[in-house]
Coordinates of C-alpha atoms and ligand atoms in Angstrom, one line a residue:
M743 CA -20.4 27.9 7.0
K744 CA -18.6 30.1 9.4
H745 CA -15.6 32.2 8.2
S746 CA -13.5 30.5 11.0
H747 CA -14.1 27.4 9.6
T748 CA -13.8 28.8 5.8
A749 CA -10.3 30.3 7.4
K750 CA -9.5 26.7 9.0
I751 CA -10.1 24.6 5.7
L752 CA -7.7 27.4 3.7
L753 CA -4.9 26.5 6.7
F754 CA -5.2 23.1 6.6
T755 CA -4.9 22.8 2.8
L756 CA -2.1 25.4 2.8
I757 CA -0.1 23.3 5.1
L758 CA -1.1 19.9 3.6
G759 CA -0.2 21.4 -0.1
L760 CA 3.3 22.6 1.6
I761 CA 3.7 18.5 3.5
I762 CA 2.7 17.3 -0.4
D763 CA 5.5 19.4 -1.9
I764 CA 7.9 19.0 0.9
A765 CA 7.0 14.9 0.1
W766 CA 7.0 15.2 -3.5
V767 CA 10.8 17.3 -4.0
K768 CA 12.1 14.8 -1.8
Q769 CA 10.7 11.9 -3.9
V770 CA 12.3 13.8 -6.7
A771 CA 14.9 14.5 -5.2
N772 CA 15.6 10.9 -4.5
K773 CA 15.2 9.4 -8.0
N774 CA 17.6 12.2 -8.9
T775 CA 20.4 11.3 -6.7
D776 CA 20.1 7.6 -7.7
N777 CA 20.1 8.9 -11.8
S778 CA 23.1 11.0 -10.5
I779 CA 24.9 8.8 -9.1
S780 CA 24.7 6.3 -12.1
Y781 CA 25.3 8.9 -14.7
L782 CA 28.7 9.5 -12.4
V783 CA 29.6 6.4 -12.3
E784 CA 29.1 5.6 -15.9
S785 CA 31.2 8.7 -16.9
I786 CA 34.0 7.8 -14.8
E787 CA 33.9 4.1 -16.6
F788 CA 33.4 6.0 -20.3
T789 CA 36.9 8.0 -19.3
L790 CA 39.0 5.0 -17.9
E791 CA 37.2 2.6 -21.2
Q792 CA 38.8 5.1 -23.6
V793 CA 41.9 5.2 -21.6
E794 CA 41.9 1.4 -22.1
A795 CA 40.9 1.1 -25.8
Q796 CA 44.4 3.2 -26.3
L797 CA 46.6 1.0 -24.6
T798 CA 45.4 -1.9 -25.4
Q799 CA 45.6 -0.8 -29.0
L800 CA 49.2 -0.6 -28.2
D801 CA 51.0 -4.0 -30.1
H802 CA 51.5 -6.2 -27.5
H803 CA 54.0 -8.6 -29.6
S804 CA 56.5 -6.3 -29.2
L805 CA 58.1 -4.8 -26.0
P806 CA 56.0 -2.6 -24.4
C807 CA 59.2 -0.3 -23.9
S808 CA 59.6 -0.8 -27.8
T809 CA 60.2 3.5 -29.3
E810 CA 57.1 2.8 -31.2
N811 CA 54.8 2.1 -28.3
R812 CA 56.5 4.8 -26.0
Q813 CA 55.8 7.2 -29.1
K814 CA 52.2 5.9 -28.8
L815 CA 52.0 6.9 -25.0
E816 CA 53.3 10.1 -26.1
D817 CA 50.6 10.6 -28.5
I818 CA 47.9 9.3 -25.7
I819 CA 49.1 12.0 -23.6
F820 CA 49.3 14.8 -25.7
N821 CA 46.1 14.4 -26.7
S822 CA 44.5 14.0 -23.3
S823 CA 44.3 16.8 -20.8
V824 CA 43.8 15.4 -17.6
I825 CA 46.6 11.7 -18.1
Q826 CA 49.9 13.0 -16.6
E827 CA 52.5 10.3 -17.3
I828 CA 51.9 6.3 -18.4
T829 CA 54.1 4.4 -17.0
Y830 CA 54.8 0.2 -17.8
I831 CA 56.0 -1.6 -14.7
E832 CA 56.8 -5.4 -14.0
N833 CA 58.2 -7.0 -11.3
D834 CA 57.6 -4.3 -9.0
R835 CA 59.8 -1.7 -10.8
F836 CA 59.2 0.8 -13.5
I837 CA 60.8 -0.2 -17.0
C838 CA 59.9 2.5 -18.8
S839 CA 56.8 5.5 -19.6
D840 CA 56.0 7.8 -22.0
R841 CA 59.3 10.2 -20.9
D842 CA 61.8 7.5 -19.3
H843 CA 63.4 4.3 -21.3
N844 CA 64.0 1.6 -19.2
N845 CA 65.3 3.0 -15.8
Q846 CA 64.5 -0.1 -14.0
Q847 CA 63.2 2.2 -10.5
A848 CA 61.9 0.2 -8.0
I849 CA 58.5 1.3 -7.0
D850 CA 57.8 2.9 -3.9
N851 CA 55.9 1.1 -1.0
K852 CA 53.1 3.2 -0.7
H853 CA 51.9 2.5 -4.3
L854 CA 53.2 -1.3 -3.9
K855 CA 50.8 -1.8 -0.4
L856 CA 48.3 -0.7 -2.9
T857 CA 49.2 -2.8 -5.8
D858 CA 49.5 -6.4 -4.0
N859 CA 45.9 -7.5 -5.0
S860 CA 45.1 -10.1 -7.7
S861 CA 42.2 -7.7 -9.2
D862 CA 42.4 -7.0 -13.3
Y863 CA 42.6 -3.3 -12.4
I864 CA 43.4 -1.3 -9.7
I865 CA 42.5 2.3 -9.0
Y866 CA 43.6 4.6 -6.2
R867 CA 45.2 8.3 -5.0
A868 CA 48.6 8.8 -4.1
T869 CA 51.1 11.2 -4.9
S870 CA 53.7 10.8 -7.1
E871 CA 57.1 10.9 -5.3
R872 CA 59.2 10.7 -8.9
R873 CA 56.7 13.8 -10.2
N874 CA 55.6 15.1 -7.4
V875 CA 51.8 15.8 -7.8
E876 CA 49.2 14.1 -6.2
G877 CA 47.2 11.8 -9.0
I878 CA 44.8 9.2 -9.3
F879 CA 46.8 6.0 -10.3
F880 CA 44.9 3.4 -12.3
M881 CA 46.6 0.2 -13.7
V882 CA 45.7 -1.9 -16.5
P883 CA 47.1 -5.3 -16.8
A884 CA 49.3 -5.9 -20.0
N885 CA 52.0 -8.3 -21.1
N886 CA 53.7 -9.5 -17.3
G887 CA 53.0 -6.3 -15.7
W888 CA 51.0 -3.2 -15.8
Y889 CA 50.4 0.2 -17.9
Q890 CA 50.4 2.8 -14.7
V891 CA 48.0 5.9 -16.3
L892 CA 48.6 9.0 -14.0
F893 CA 45.1 11.3 -14.1
N894 CA 45.5 14.5 -12.4
A895 CA 43.5 14.0 -9.7
R896 CA 42.9 18.1 -9.2
Y897 CA 41.5 17.8 -12.8
M898 CA 39.4 15.1 -11.8
D899 CA 38.2 16.4 -8.4
F900 CA 37.2 19.6 -10.1
W901 CA 35.7 17.8 -13.0
I902 CA 33.5 15.2 -10.2
D903 CA 32.6 19.3 -8.1
E904 CA 31.1 20.5 -11.5
L905 CA 29.0 17.5 -12.2
A906 CA 28.0 16.8 -8.7
D907 CA 27.1 20.6 -8.4
H908 CA 25.0 20.5 -11.6
H909 CA 23.2 17.1 -10.5
Q910 CA 22.6 19.0 -7.1
V911 CA 24.2 16.4 -4.9
F912 CA 27.4 15.8 -3.0
A913 CA 28.9 12.6 -4.9
C914 CA 32.3 10.7 -3.1
F915 CA 34.5 8.1 -5.3
K916 CA 36.0 5.6 -3.9
S917 CA 38.4 2.3 -4.5
N918 CA 37.1 -1.0 -3.6
N919 CA 39.4 -1.0 -0.6
D920 CA 37.8 2.6 0.6
N921 CA 40.6 4.6 -0.4
A922 CA 38.9 8.1 -1.7
L923 CA 39.6 8.7 -5.5
Y924 CA 37.2 11.6 -4.5
N925 CA 37.6 13.0 -1.4
C926 CA 33.9 14.5 -0.2
E927 CA 33.7 14.7 3.5
N928 CA 33.6 18.4 3.8
K929 CA 30.5 18.1 1.8
S930 CA 29.1 15.1 3.4
S931 CA 30.2 14.8 6.7
K932 CA 26.5 17.3 7.9
H933 CA 23.1 16.2 7.9
I934 CA 22.7 13.8 5.4
V935 CA 19.2 13.5 4.1
Y936 CA 19.8 10.4 1.5
S937 CA 22.2 8.5 0.4
A938 CA 22.7 6.1 -2.5
S939 CA 26.1 4.1 -3.7
K940 CA 26.7 2.4 -6.8
Q941 CA 29.5 0.4 -8.1
S942 CA 31.2 0.2 -11.0
A943 CA 30.3 -3.1 -13.0
K944 CA 34.0 -3.0 -14.7
Y945 CA 36.4 -0.9 -12.4
P946 CA 37.5 -1.5 -8.9
F947 CA 35.4 1.5 -7.4
H948 CA 32.1 3.2 -6.3
A949 CA 30.5 6.0 -6.4
V950 CA 28.4 7.5 -3.1
G951 CA 26.3 10.2 -3.3
G952 CA 22.9 12.0 -2.4
Y953 CA 21.6 15.0 -0.4
T954 CA 22.4 17.0 3.0
N955 CA 19.5 19.1 4.6
Q956 CA 21.6 22.5 3.0
I957 CA 21.6 20.9 -0.7
F958 CA 17.8 19.8 0.1
F959 CA 16.7 23.0 1.2
K960 CA 18.5 24.7 -1.8
I961 CA 16.3 22.6 -4.2
W962 CA 13.2 23.2 -2.5
F963 CA 13.6 26.4 -2.4
K964 CA 14.5 26.9 -6.1
Q965 CA 11.0 25.2 -6.8
L966 CA 9.4 27.1 -4.1
P967 CA 7.6 30.2 -5.9
Y968 CA 5.9 27.9 -8.6
A969 CA 4.7 25.6 -6.2
A970 CA 3.1 28.4 -3.9
L971 CA 1.5 29.4 -6.9
I972 CA 0.0 26.2 -7.1
I973 CA -0.3 25.1 -3.5
I974 CA -2.5 28.5 -3.2
S975 CA -4.5 28.1 -6.4
L976 CA -5.8 24.9 -5.5
S977 CA -6.2 25.8 -1.7
C978 CA -8.5 28.3 -2.8
I979 CA -10.1 26.3 -5.1
V980 CA -10.5 23.2 -2.5
T981 CA -12.0 26.1 0.0
L982 CA -14.2 27.7 -2.2
T983 CA -15.2 24.0 -3.2
V984 CA -16.0 22.8 0.2
H985 CA -17.6 26.0 1.7
A986 CA -19.9 26.0 -1.3
Y987 CA -20.7 22.0 -0.9
F988 CA -21.2 23.1 3.2
N989 CA -23.7 25.9 2.3
W990 CA -25.5 23.9 -0.3
R991 CA -26.1 21.1 1.8
H992 CA -26.9 23.1 4.8
S993 CA -29.7 24.8 2.9
L994 CA -30.5 21.4 1.5
L995 CA -30.8 20.5 5.2
N996 CA -33.0 23.4 5.4
D997 CA -35.1 23.1 2.7
I998 CA -35.8 19.3 3.3
Q999 CA -36.9 20.0 6.9
R1000 CA -39.2 23.1 5.9
G1001 CA -40.6 20.4 3.5
I1002 CA -41.0 18.1 6.3
E1003 CA -42.6 20.7 7.8
R1004 CA -45.3 21.6 5.1
K1005 CA -45.5 17.8 4.6
E1006 CA -44.5 18.1 0.9
F1007 CA -42.9 14.4 1.1
I1008 CA -45.3 12.0 -0.9
A1009 CA -45.2 8.4 -1.8
Y1010 CA -45.4 7.1 -5.5
Y1011 CA -47.0 3.7 -6.0
Q1012 CA -45.4 1.1 -8.0
P1013 CA -47.2 -2.1 -8.4
I1014 CA -46.2 -5.3 -7.4
V1015 CA -47.4 -7.7 -9.8
D1016 CA -48.1 -11.2 -9.9
A1017 CA -46.1 -13.2 -12.3
N1018 CA -48.1 -15.8 -13.4
T1019 CA -51.9 -14.0 -13.6
N1020 CA -50.8 -10.3 -13.8
H1021 CA -52.8 -9.2 -10.4
W1022 CA -52.2 -6.5 -8.5
H1023 CA -50.5 -7.8 -5.1
G1024 CA -50.2 -5.0 -3.9
A1025 CA -47.5 -1.6 -4.6
E1026 CA -43.8 -0.3 -3.2
L1027 CA -43.8 3.3 -2.1
L1028 CA -41.3 5.5 -3.7
V1029 CA -40.7 8.8 -1.7
R1030 CA -41.2 12.0 -4.3
W1031 CA -40.4 15.5 -3.0
N1032 CA -43.3 17.7 -4.2
H1033 CA -41.3 20.9 -4.0
P1034 CA -43.2 24.4 -4.5
K1035 CA -40.2 25.5 -6.8
S1036 CA -38.5 22.8 -8.5
G1037 CA -41.6 20.4 -8.7
I1038 CA -41.6 16.5 -8.4
I1039 CA -37.7 15.8 -7.2
T1040 CA -36.6 11.9 -7.2
P1041 CA -35.3 10.3 -4.0
A1042 CA -31.6 10.5 -5.1
E1043 CA -31.7 14.0 -4.9
F1044 CA -32.5 14.2 -1.2
I1045 CA -32.2 10.6 0.6
P1046 CA -28.5 10.8 1.0
A1047 CA -28.6 13.9 2.9
A1048 CA -31.8 12.7 4.9
E1049 CA -30.6 9.5 5.7
Q1050 CA -27.4 11.4 7.4
S1051 CA -28.7 13.9 8.8
G1052 CA -31.5 11.5 10.0
Q1053 CA -34.5 13.4 8.5
I1054 CA -35.2 10.3 6.7
N1055 CA -37.1 8.8 10.1
Q1056 CA -39.7 12.0 10.1
I1057 CA -39.9 11.6 6.5
T1058 CA -41.0 7.8 6.8
L1059 CA -43.5 8.2 9.7
Q1060 CA -44.9 11.2 7.4
L1061 CA -45.2 8.7 4.5
L1062 CA -46.9 6.2 6.2
E1063 CA -49.5 8.6 7.5
R1064 CA -50.4 9.7 4.2
A1065 CA -50.3 6.0 3.4
A1066 CA -52.8 5.6 6.0
Y1067 CA -55.3 7.8 4.2
E1068 CA -54.3 6.6 1.1
K1069 CA -55.0 3.1 1.6
S1070 CA -58.3 3.3 3.2
T1071 CA -59.5 4.1 -0.2
I1072 CA -57.3 1.5 -2.2
N1073 CA -59.1 -1.1 0.8
E1074 CA -62.2 -0.2 -0.9
L1075 CA -60.7 -1.7 -4.1
A1076 CA -58.5 -4.0 -2.7
P1077 CA -58.9 -4.7 0.8
N1078 CA -56.2 -7.2 1.2
S1079 CA -53.6 -5.3 -1.1
Y1080 CA -50.5 -4.7 0.9
I1081 CA -48.0 -1.4 0.8
S1082 CA -44.0 -1.6 1.0
V1083 CA -42.4 0.9 2.1
N1084 CA -38.2 1.5 2.6
V1085 CA -36.9 1.7 5.7
T1086 CA -33.0 1.8 6.9
A1087 CA -32.0 -0.9 9.2
S1088 CA -30.6 1.7 11.3
M1089 CA -34.3 2.8 12.1
I1090 CA -35.2 -0.7 13.1
T1091 CA -32.3 -0.9 15.9
N1092 CA -33.4 2.1 17.3
T1093 CA -35.9 1.4 20.0
D1094 CA -37.6 4.7 20.1
Y1095 CA -38.1 4.6 16.3
V1096 CA -39.7 1.2 16.7
E1097 CA -42.1 2.6 18.8
S1098 CA -43.2 5.5 17.3
L1099 CA -43.5 3.1 14.2
I1100 CA -45.8 0.9 16.4
G1101 CA -47.6 4.0 17.8
L1102 CA -48.8 5.1 14.3
I1103 CA -49.6 1.6 13.1
K1104 CA -51.7 1.2 16.0
Q1105 CA -53.2 4.8 15.4
Y1106 CA -54.4 3.4 11.9
P1107 CA -55.8 0.0 12.0
V1108 CA -55.9 0.3 8.0
L1109 CA -52.1 -0.4 8.4
Q1110 CA -52.4 -3.6 10.2
N1111 CA -51.2 -6.9 8.5
N1112 CA -51.5 -4.5 5.0
V1113 CA -47.2 -3.2 5.8
V1114 CA -44.1 -4.3 4.6
L1115 CA -41.0 -2.8 5.3
E1116 CA -38.3 -3.1 3.6
F1117 CA -34.6 -2.2 3.8
T1118 CA -31.7 -3.0 1.6
E1119 CA -29.3 -6.0 2.1
R1120 CA -25.9 -3.3 0.7
E1121 CA -26.1 -2.0 4.0
T1122 CA -23.7 -3.8 6.2
F1123 CA -25.7 -5.8 9.4
A1124 CA -23.1 -5.1 11.7
T1125 CA -22.9 -8.3 14.2
A1126 CA -23.4 -6.4 17.3
E1127 CA -26.6 -4.7 15.9
L1128 CA -27.9 -7.9 14.9
G1129 CA -29.4 -8.6 18.1
L1130 CA -31.0 -5.0 18.3
L1131 CA -32.3 -5.2 14.5
L1132 CA -34.2 -9.1 15.3
S1133 CA -35.4 -7.5 18.1
G1134 CA -37.2 -4.4 16.3
M1135 CA -38.3 -6.4 13.6
E1136 CA -39.9 -8.8 16.2
R1137 CA -41.5 -5.8 17.9
L1138 CA -42.9 -4.7 14.7
R1139 CA -44.5 -8.3 13.3
E1140 CA -46.3 -7.8 16.8
V1141 CA -48.5 -5.3 14.9
G1142 CA -48.9 -7.1 11.4
V1143 CA -45.8 -5.8 9.7
R1144 CA -44.3 -8.0 7.3
W1145 CA -40.7 -8.0 6.3
A1146 CA -38.6 -7.6 2.8
L1147 CA -35.1 -7.8 2.4
D1148 CA -34.2 -5.1 -1.4
D1149 CA -31.7 -5.3 -3.2
F1150 CA -31.2 -9.4 -2.5
G1151 CA -28.3 -10.7 -4.1
T1152 CA -25.9 -7.5 -4.1
G1153 CA -25.2 -7.4 -0.4
Y1154 CA -23.3 -9.0 2.6
A1155 CA -26.3 -10.8 4.6
G1156 CA -25.1 -14.3 5.3
L1157 CA -27.3 -17.7 5.0
S1158 CA -27.3 -17.7 8.8
T1159 CA -28.0 -13.8 8.8
L1160 CA -31.0 -14.8 6.5
Q1161 CA -32.6 -17.2 8.6
T1162 CA -32.2 -15.0 11.7
L1163 CA -33.5 -12.5 10.3
S1164 CA -36.2 -14.7 8.8
F1165 CA -37.9 -11.9 5.7
D1166 CA -41.4 -12.9 4.5
I1167 CA -40.6 -11.8 1.4
L1168 CA -36.9 -11.8 -1.1
K1169 CA -36.9 -8.6 -3.3
I1170 CA -34.7 -10.2 -6.1
D1171 CA -32.0 -7.2 -6.9
R1172 CA -32.7 -5.6 -10.9
T1173 CA -29.4 -6.4 -12.3
F1174 CA -29.8 -10.3 -11.8
V1175 CA -33.1 -9.8 -13.8
A1176 CA -31.7 -7.4 -16.3
S1177 CA -29.1 -9.7 -17.6
S1178 CA -30.4 -12.9 -17.0
V1179 CA -31.6 -13.1 -20.2
T1180 CA -28.8 -12.3 -22.3
D1181 CA -25.9 -13.6 -20.1
A1182 CA -25.8 -17.6 -19.3
I1183 CA -23.7 -16.8 -16.3
T1184 CA -26.1 -14.4 -14.9
H1185 CA -29.1 -16.7 -15.8
S1186 CA -27.9 -19.5 -13.5
I1187 CA -26.9 -17.0 -10.6
L1188 CA -30.8 -16.1 -10.8
G1189 CA -32.0 -19.5 -10.7
N1190 CA -30.3 -20.3 -7.6
I1191 CA -30.9 -16.9 -5.6
A1192 CA -34.8 -18.1 -6.6
E1193 CA -33.7 -21.6 -5.3
M1194 CA -32.3 -20.4 -2.1
G1195 CA -35.2 -18.1 -1.6
L1196 CA -37.9 -20.9 -1.6
E1197 CA -36.0 -23.0 0.4
L1198 CA -35.7 -20.3 2.8
N1199 CA -39.7 -20.0 2.5
C1200 CA -39.6 -16.6 1.5
T1201 CA -42.3 -15.0 -1.1
L1202 CA -39.9 -14.0 -4.2
V1203 CA -40.0 -10.3 -5.8
A1204 CA -38.1 -9.9 -9.3
E1205 CA -37.4 -6.0 -9.1
G1206 CA -36.9 -3.6 -12.6
V1207 CA -38.5 -6.1 -14.6
E1208 CA -38.9 -4.1 -18.0
T1209 CA -39.5 -6.8 -20.7
A1210 CA -42.1 -9.5 -22.0
E1211 CA -38.6 -12.0 -22.3
E1212 CA -37.6 -11.2 -18.8
A1213 CA -41.5 -11.7 -17.3
E1214 CA -41.8 -14.9 -19.2
H1215 CA -38.2 -15.8 -17.8
V1216 CA -38.9 -15.0 -14.3
A1217 CA -42.1 -16.6 -14.1
Q1218 CA -40.2 -20.2 -15.4
L1219 CA -38.0 -19.8 -12.5
G1220 CA -40.7 -20.1 -10.1
I1221 CA -40.3 -16.5 -9.0
Q1222 CA -43.9 -15.0 -7.8
R1223 CA -44.3 -11.7 -8.2
C1224 CA -42.7 -9.0 -10.4
Q1225 CA -42.0 -5.6 -10.0
G1226 CA -40.7 -3.2 -12.6
F1227 CA -41.5 -0.3 -15.6
Y1228 CA -42.6 -3.7 -17.9
Y1229 CA -46.1 -3.9 -15.7
A1230 CA -46.0 0.5 -14.5
Q1231 CA -43.8 3.0 -13.9
P1232 CA -43.4 4.5 -10.2
M1233 CA -47.0 6.4 -10.2
P1234 CA -48.9 9.5 -8.0
Y1235 CA -51.6 8.0 -5.3
T1236 CA -54.4 9.5 -7.6
D1237 CA -52.9 7.7 -10.7
Y1238 CA -52.5 4.6 -9.1
F1239 CA -56.1 4.7 -7.9
A1240 CA -57.5 5.0 -11.2
A1241 CA -55.0 2.6 -13.1
L1242 CA -56.3 -0.3 -10.2
K1243 CA -60.1 0.6 -10.1
K1244 CA -59.7 0.2 -14.5
R1245 CA -58.1 -2.9 -14.2
I1246 CA -60.8 -4.2 -12.0
K1247 CA -64.0 -2.7 -14.4
T1248 CA -62.4 -4.3 -17.7
S1249 CA -62.0 -7.7 -16.2
N1250 CA -65.8 -8.0 -16.2
T1251 CA -65.9 -9.2 -13.1
H1252 CA -67.8 -8.5 -9.8
L1253 CA -66.0 -6.3 -7.3
S1254 CA -66.5 -8.6 -4.5
E1255 CA -64.9 -11.3 -6.5
L1256 CA -62.4 -9.1 -7.6
N1257 CA -61.4 -8.1 -3.7
E1258 CA -60.7 -11.8 -2.6
N1259 CA -58.9 -12.3 -6.2
L1260 CA -56.2 -9.5 -5.2
G1261 CA -55.9 -10.6 -1.8
I1262 CA -53.4 -13.6 -2.0
P1263 CA -51.8 -13.9 1.4
L1264 CA -48.2 -13.0 1.6
Ligands
LIG1449 N1 -34.8 5.0 2.7 C1 -35.8 5.3 2.1 N2 -35.5 5.3 0.2 C2 -36.7 5.6 -0.7 C3 -37.8 6.1 -0.5 N3 -38.3 5.9 -1.5 C4 -37.4 5.6 -2.6 N4 -36.2 5.5 -1.8 C5 -34.8 4.6 -2.2 O1 -34.6 5.7 -3.4 C6 -33.5 4.9 -4.4 C7 -34.6 5.5 -6.0 O2 -36.0 5.2 -6.0 P1 -36.6 5.5 -7.1 O3 -35.7 6.8 -7.8 O4 -37.9 5.2 -6.8 O5 -36.9 4.2 -8.3 C8 -37.2 2.9 -7.8 C9 -38.3 2.4 -9.3 O6 -38.6 4.0 -10.3 C10 -37.0 1.9 -10.2 N5 -37.5 1.0 -10.8 C11 -38.6 0.6 -10.6 N6 -38.8 -0.8 -11.6 C12 -37.7 -0.5 -12.3 C13 -37.4 -0.9 -13.9 O7 -37.8 -1.8 -14.6 N7 -36.1 -0.3 -14.3 C14 -35.1 0.4 -13.9 N8 -34.1 1.1 -14.4 N9 -35.8 1.0 -12.6 C15 -36.8 0.6 -11.6 O8 -36.0 1.0 -8.8 C16 -36.1 2.1 -7.7 C17 -36.7 1.2 -6.1 O9 -35.7 0.3 -5.8 P2 -35.9 -0.6 -4.8 O10 -36.3 0.7 -3.5 O11 -34.6 -0.8 -4.6 O12 -37.0 -1.4 -5.0 C18 -34.2 3.6 -4.4 O13 -32.9 2.7 -4.0 C19 -35.2 3.5 -3.3 O14 -35.1 2.5 -2.2 C20 -38.2 6.2 0.9 O15 -39.2 6.3 1.2 N10 -37.2 5.6 1.7

């Protein structure tokens, strides 16, 4: 991998890390705002509840302005640092307060305007003419009038300001008729990124809070050193991993290419067996890489890379060419047996590649009428490609190729696709075979798959048969052929040839007779 690519990945991951960090901080700040606003509303509610509780403890059977009650009002004020005065009001007149007794003074019009609704509680901010102070007036209904509690507005402003600052939000408190109890215009007027509002469940006020650009960047800068450390570390790890992966992949692809040039890819043969007679009808060729340093390498380690890079096309041609030589020897024992080779659907939609397969089969007549090509149902049959696939399959049929659908039952091919492509063989995926013995549902699915395959006039092969029980089970369902470890593991050509020979010898039958038996047509 080039250095410039490494630098680009590093830059990309750093920018991505920063974007994720900003999104994350925003997410946290939004959540924090919602919680903070709830907390602020609860704090104010708690203060008001405490005052209200003290007022309701007063003796309402006696007159609100009795000496005893006024003494209690004085005690409430004495014990509070924020309440400046409590006045009892009736018929729009001051009746008494903690200080004055029965002065019957009329309430200022300004207050009257705010107290003309019928709520249980009233809260507003105004200047007290009598006391010449600015305050928050909280009015609690009592007897036939109201207790008017005067909170020191400056103290409340300071307190709310501190709470908001501590929670890193701006906060405003407003009465329900939008009279500001705590004015935060200066703080919230500009560039609000997020705001939320919460209504008090009990008292007629609500809180609005949120954060501006300025607050957001303050929060963001505060966490930046830690975030930067994490972002830089993760970016380095991701870059190094990607770098290592591409280097590994690059050297794997180079190695595969070298393997192709030196013809290191060979086929292992796994017999395909008659479910009733145990005769070997043919074999599936499974590729192995005979690596000069690592020995035999299984397909899982190189097929995905080879398929992605397209190198699988060359490998398959080499495998078939080698199989042509091997098949000519096998023909001495079983001339009618077939070999089954894995291809991908995309190979068959590639007309040039189809022509090279045809050329190879024509070059080696031993392959004609003896080759089955199989591709997996897991590959999606895109509708646009179905036509190409069909014509590729037809072209290859002309040189005697038969078609098998691998992993049948696990993919997306619908009935109409199966009918259109008209496979000769359906290979039932091993997952259905394995659990059909123990699981009743899979058992009936396997039965249905078998029925469907037979209706489509296909020869059925059960894949992955591992036990005698599974083999018996498969035969009972009318599945004609089996493949799996119960019969034989995939093996090198020489072992396969020796095993085939041994089977023929021990059967104590004439070789010519056997050849006829082995070659049961597809
Ligand atoms: N495009 C190509 N793909 C190929 C080629 N050769 C193989 N492959 C695909 O690689 C996958 C893995 O193959 P492999 O490791 O060889 O495994 C095969 C068998 O060993 C295994 N198998 C067979 N019987 C049993 C069994 O009883 N139990 C069990 N657990 N596994 C068993 O199954 C694999 C064969 O699968 P399938 O092809 O679906 O018949 C595999 O997907 C191959 O397709 C190639 O040349 N080209």
